[in-house]
PDB file of C-alpha atoms in Angstrom:
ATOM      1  CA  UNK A   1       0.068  -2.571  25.020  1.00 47.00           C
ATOM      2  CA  UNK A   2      -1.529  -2.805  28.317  1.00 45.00           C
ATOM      3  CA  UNK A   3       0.400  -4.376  31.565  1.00 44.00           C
ATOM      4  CA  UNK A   4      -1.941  -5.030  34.351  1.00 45.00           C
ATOM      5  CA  UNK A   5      -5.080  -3.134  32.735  1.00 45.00           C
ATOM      6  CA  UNK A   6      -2.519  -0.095  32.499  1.00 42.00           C
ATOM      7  CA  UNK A   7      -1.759   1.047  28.693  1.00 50.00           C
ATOM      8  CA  UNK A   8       1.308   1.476  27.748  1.00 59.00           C
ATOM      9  CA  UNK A   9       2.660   3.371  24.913  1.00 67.00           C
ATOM     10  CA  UNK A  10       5.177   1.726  22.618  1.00 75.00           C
ATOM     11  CA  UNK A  11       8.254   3.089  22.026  1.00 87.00           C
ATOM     12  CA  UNK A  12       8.853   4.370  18.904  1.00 88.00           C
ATOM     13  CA  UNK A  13      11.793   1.920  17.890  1.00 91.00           C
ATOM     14  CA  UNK A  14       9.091  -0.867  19.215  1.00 90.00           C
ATOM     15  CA  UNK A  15       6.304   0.460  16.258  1.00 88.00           C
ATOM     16  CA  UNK A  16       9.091   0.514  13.526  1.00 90.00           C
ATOM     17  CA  UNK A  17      10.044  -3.261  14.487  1.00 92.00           C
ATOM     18  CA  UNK A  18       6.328  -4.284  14.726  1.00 90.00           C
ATOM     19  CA  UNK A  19       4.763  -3.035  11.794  1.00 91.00           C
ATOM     20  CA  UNK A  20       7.647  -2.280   9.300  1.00 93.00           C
ATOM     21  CA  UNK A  21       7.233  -5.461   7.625  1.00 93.00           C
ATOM     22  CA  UNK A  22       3.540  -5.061   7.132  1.00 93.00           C
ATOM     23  CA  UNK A  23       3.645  -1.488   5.741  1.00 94.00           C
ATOM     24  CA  UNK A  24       6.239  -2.416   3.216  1.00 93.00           C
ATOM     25  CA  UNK A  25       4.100  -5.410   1.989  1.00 91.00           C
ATOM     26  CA  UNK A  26       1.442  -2.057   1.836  1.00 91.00           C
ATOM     27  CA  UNK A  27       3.734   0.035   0.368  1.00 90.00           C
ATOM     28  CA  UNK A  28       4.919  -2.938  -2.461  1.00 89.00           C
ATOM     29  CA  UNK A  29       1.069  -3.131  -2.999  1.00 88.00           C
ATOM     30  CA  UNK A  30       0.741   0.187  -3.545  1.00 88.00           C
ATOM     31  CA  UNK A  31       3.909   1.578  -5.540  1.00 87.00           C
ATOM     32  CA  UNK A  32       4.448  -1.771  -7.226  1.00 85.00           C
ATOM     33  CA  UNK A  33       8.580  -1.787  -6.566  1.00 86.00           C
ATOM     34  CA  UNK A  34      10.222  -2.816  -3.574  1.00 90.00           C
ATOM     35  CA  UNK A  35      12.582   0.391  -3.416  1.00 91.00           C
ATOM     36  CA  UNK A  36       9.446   2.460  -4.377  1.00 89.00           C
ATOM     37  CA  UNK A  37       7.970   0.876  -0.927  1.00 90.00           C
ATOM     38  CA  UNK A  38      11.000   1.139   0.580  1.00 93.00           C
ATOM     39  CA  UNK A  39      11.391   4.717   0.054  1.00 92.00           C
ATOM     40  CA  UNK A  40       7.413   5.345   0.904  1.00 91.00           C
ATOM     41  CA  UNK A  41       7.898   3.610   4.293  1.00 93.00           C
ATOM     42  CA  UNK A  42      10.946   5.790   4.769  1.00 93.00           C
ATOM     43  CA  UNK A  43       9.041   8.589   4.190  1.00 92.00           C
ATOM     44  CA  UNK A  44       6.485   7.539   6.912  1.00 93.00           C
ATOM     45  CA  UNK A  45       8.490   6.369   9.254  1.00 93.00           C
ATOM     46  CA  UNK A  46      11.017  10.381   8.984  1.00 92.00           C
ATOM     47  CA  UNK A  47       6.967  12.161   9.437  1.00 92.00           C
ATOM     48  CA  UNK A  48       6.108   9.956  12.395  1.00 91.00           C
ATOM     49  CA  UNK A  49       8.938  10.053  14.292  1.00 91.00           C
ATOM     50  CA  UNK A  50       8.601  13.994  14.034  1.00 91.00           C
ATOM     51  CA  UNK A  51       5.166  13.755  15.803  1.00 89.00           C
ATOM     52  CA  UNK A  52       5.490  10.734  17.512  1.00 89.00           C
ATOM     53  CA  UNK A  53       4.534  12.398  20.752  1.00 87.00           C
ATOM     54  CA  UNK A  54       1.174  12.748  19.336  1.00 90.00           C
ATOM     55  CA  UNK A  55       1.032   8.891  17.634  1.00 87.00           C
ATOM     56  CA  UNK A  56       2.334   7.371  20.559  1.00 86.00           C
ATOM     57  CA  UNK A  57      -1.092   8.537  22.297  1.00 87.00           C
ATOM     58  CA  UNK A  58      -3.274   7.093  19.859  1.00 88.00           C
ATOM     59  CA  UNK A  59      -5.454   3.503  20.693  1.00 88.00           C
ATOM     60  CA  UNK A  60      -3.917   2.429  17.144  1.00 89.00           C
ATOM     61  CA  UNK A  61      -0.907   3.694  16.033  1.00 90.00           C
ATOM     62  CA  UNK A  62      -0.109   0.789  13.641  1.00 90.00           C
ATOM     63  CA  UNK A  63      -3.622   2.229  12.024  1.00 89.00           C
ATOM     64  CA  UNK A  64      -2.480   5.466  12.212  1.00 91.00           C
ATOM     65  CA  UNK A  65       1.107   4.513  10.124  1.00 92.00           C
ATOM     66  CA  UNK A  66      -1.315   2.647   7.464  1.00 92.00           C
ATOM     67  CA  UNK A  67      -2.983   5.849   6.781  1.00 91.00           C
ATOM     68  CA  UNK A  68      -0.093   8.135   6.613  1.00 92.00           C
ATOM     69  CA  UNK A  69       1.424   5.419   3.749  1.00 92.00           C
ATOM     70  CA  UNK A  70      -1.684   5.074   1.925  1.00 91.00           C
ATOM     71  CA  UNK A  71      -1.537   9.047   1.766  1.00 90.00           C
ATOM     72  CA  UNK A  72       1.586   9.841   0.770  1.00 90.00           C
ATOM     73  CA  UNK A  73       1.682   7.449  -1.572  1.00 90.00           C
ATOM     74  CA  UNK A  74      -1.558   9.521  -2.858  1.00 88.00           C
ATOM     75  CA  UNK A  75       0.317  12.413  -2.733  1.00 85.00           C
ATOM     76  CA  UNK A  76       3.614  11.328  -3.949  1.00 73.00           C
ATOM     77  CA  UNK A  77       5.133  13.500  -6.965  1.00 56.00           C
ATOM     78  CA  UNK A  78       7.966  12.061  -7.100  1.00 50.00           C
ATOM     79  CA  UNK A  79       7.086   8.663  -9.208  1.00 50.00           C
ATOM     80  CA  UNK A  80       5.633  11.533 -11.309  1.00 51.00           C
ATOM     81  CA  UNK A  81       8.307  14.009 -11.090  1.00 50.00           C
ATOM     82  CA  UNK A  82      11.252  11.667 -11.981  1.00 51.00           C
ATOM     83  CA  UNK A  83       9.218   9.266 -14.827  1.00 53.00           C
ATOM     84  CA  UNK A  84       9.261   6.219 -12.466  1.00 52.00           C
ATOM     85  CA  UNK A  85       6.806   4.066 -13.685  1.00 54.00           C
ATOM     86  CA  UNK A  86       5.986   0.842 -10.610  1.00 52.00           C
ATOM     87  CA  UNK A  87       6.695  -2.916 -12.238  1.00 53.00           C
ATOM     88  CA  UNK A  88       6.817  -5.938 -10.686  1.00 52.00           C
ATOM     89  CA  UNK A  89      10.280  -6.836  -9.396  1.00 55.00           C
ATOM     90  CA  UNK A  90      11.318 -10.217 -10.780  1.00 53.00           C
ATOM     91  CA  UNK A  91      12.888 -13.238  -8.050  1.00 51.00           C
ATOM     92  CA  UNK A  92      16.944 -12.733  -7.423  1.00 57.00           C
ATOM     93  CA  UNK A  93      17.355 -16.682  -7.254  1.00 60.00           C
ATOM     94  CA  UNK A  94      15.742 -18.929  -9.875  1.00 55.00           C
ATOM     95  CA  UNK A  95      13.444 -21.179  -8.862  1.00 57.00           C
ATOM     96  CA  UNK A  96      14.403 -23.842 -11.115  1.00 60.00           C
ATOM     97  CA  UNK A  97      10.303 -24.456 -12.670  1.00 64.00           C
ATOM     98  CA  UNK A  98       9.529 -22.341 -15.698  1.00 60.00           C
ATOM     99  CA  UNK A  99       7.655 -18.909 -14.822  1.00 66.00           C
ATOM    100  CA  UNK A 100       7.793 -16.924 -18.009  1.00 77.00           C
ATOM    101  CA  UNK A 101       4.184 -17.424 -18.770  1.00 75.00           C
ATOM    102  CA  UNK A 102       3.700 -16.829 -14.825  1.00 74.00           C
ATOM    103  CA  UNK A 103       6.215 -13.600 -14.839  1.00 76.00           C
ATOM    104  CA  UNK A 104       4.504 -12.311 -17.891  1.00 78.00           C
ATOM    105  CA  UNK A 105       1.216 -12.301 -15.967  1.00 74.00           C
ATOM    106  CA  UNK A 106       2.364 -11.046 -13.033  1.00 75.00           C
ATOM    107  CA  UNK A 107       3.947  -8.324 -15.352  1.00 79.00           C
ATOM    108  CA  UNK A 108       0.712  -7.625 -17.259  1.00 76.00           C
ATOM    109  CA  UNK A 109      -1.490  -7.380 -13.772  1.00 74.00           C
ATOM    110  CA  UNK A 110       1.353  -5.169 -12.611  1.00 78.00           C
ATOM    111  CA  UNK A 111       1.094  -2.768 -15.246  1.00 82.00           C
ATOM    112  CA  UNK A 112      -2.755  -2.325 -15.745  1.00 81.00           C
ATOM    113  CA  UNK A 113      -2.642  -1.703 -11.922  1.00 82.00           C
ATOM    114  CA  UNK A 114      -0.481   1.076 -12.419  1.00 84.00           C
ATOM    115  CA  UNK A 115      -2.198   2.304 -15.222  1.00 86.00           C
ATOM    116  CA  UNK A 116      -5.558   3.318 -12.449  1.00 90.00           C
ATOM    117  CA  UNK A 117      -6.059   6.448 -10.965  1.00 91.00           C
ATOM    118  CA  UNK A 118      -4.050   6.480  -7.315  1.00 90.00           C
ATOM    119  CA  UNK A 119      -7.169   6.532  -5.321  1.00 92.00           C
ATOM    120  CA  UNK A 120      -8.665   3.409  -7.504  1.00 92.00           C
ATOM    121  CA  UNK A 121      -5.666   1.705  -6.851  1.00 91.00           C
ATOM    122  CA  UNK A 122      -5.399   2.744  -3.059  1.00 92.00           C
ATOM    123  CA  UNK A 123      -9.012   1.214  -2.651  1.00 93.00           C
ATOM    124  CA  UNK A 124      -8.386  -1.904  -4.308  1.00 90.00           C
ATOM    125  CA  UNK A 125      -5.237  -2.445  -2.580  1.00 88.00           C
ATOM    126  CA  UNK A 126      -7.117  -1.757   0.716  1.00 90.00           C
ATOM    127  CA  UNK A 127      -9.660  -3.596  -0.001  1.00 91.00           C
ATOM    128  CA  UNK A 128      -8.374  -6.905  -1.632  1.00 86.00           C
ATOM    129  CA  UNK A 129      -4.579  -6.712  -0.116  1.00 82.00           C
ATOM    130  CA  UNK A 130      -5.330  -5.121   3.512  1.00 87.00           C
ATOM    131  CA  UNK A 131      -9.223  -6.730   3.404  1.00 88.00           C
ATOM    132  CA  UNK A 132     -10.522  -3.753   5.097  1.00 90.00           C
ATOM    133  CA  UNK A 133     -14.393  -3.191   4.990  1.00 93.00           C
ATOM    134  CA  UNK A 134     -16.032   0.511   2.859  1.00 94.00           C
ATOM    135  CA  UNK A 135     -16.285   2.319   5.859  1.00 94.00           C
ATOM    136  CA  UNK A 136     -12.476   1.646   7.049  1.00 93.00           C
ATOM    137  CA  UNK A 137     -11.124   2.653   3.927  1.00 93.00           C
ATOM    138  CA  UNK A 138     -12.795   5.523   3.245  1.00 94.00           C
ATOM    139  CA  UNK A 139     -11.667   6.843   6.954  1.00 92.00           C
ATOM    140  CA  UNK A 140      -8.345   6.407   5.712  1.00 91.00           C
ATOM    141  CA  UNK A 141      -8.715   7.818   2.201  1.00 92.00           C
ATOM    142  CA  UNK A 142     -11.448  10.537   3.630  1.00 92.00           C
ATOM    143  CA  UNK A 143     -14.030   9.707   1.502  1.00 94.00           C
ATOM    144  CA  UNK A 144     -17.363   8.448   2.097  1.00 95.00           C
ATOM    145  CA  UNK A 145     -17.811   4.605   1.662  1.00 94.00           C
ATOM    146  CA  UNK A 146     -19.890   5.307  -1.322  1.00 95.00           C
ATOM    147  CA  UNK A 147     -16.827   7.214  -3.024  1.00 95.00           C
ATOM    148  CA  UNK A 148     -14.773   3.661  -2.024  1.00 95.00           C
ATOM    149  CA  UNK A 149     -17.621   1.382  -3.803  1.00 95.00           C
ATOM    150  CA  UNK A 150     -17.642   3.866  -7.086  1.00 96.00           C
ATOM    151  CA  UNK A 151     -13.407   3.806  -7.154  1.00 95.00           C
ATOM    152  CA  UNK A 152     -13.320  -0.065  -6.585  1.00 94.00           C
ATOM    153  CA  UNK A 153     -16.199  -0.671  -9.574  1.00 95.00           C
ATOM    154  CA  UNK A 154     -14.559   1.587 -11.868  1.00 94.00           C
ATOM    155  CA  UNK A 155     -10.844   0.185 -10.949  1.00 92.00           C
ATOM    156  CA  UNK A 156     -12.401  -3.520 -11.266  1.00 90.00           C
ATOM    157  CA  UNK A 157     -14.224  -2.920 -14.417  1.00 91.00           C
ATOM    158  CA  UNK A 158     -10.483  -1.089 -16.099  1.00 88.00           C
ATOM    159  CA  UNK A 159      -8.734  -4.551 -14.856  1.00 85.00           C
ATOM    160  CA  UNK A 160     -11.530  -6.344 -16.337  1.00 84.00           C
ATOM    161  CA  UNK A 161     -11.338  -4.387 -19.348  1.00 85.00           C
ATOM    162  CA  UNK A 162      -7.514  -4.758 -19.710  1.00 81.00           C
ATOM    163  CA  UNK A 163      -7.176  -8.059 -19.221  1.00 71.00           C
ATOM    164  CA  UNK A 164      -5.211 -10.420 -22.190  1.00 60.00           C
ATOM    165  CA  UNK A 165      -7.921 -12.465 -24.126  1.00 49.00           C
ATOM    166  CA  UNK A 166      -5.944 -15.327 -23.194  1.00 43.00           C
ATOM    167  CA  UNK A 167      -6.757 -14.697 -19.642  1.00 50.00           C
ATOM    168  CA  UNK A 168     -10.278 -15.083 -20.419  1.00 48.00           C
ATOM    169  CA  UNK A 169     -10.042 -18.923 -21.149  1.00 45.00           C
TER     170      UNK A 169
END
């Protein structure tokens, strides 16, 4: 934030309330459960504030938080550790239409999602969720943009592969 050509830093409180809704929606990409996200955010948010004198000085801290979730959820053990396996979360309220044929595709996207390798999945997310460009996610991921364009064909083509017949139609 800049007041009269003068940056200032945000607090740290400030970040959290700015961008907290924006990494879960990342982290819910990612992890495919809303207390999965919630607990990946968590996670982020317990590392920052440990180094926030250092984030705080960055141009883009916001940027700097989307890495650090997009990594540890790259690096997370514990969906492994614990046999968590990310699903869609289903609507607390009805909605009053019929979604079963709607759920159940939500449900089958869901799980062939979670069925890529994490760093497929990262770039997909990052590309079709965030709509970053090659070059932005591979800074994050720390890979060259080629390495993003070979994940995101061979994550597209196992979603393509996966896909119900009926979908097809």
């Amino acid at each position: 934030m800049t007041i009269d050509g003068v940056k200032q830093a945000l607090s740290f409180d400030e970040l959290v309330q700015s961008s907290e809704r924006r990494l879960l929606r990342l982290g819910l990409m990612l992890t495919g459960g809303v207390h999965s996200a919630e607990d990946l955010v968590q996670t982020v948010f317990a590392r920052a504030h440990r180094k926030w004198a250092r984030i705080s000085a960055l141009d883009h801290p916001e940027a700097y938080l989307r890495t650090m979730v997009v990594n540890e959820f790259l690096s997370w053990r514990r969906l492994r550790r614990y046999g968590e396996v990310p699903v869609a979360e289903t609507a607390d309220q009805p909605s009053g239409e019929d979604i079963s044929a709607r759920q159940a595709q939500r449900d089958a996207a869901w799980r062939i999602l979670s069925g890529l390798p994490r760093q497929q999945r990262a770039v997909l997310v990052l590309r079709y969720y965030e709509d970053l460009p090659d070059s932005e996610i591979a800074e994050v991921l720390g890979v060259t943009p080629g390495t993003v364009r070979s994940n995101a064909s061979r994550g597209l083509e196992t979603l393509r592969n996966k896909l119900p017949a009926e979908e097809e139609h």
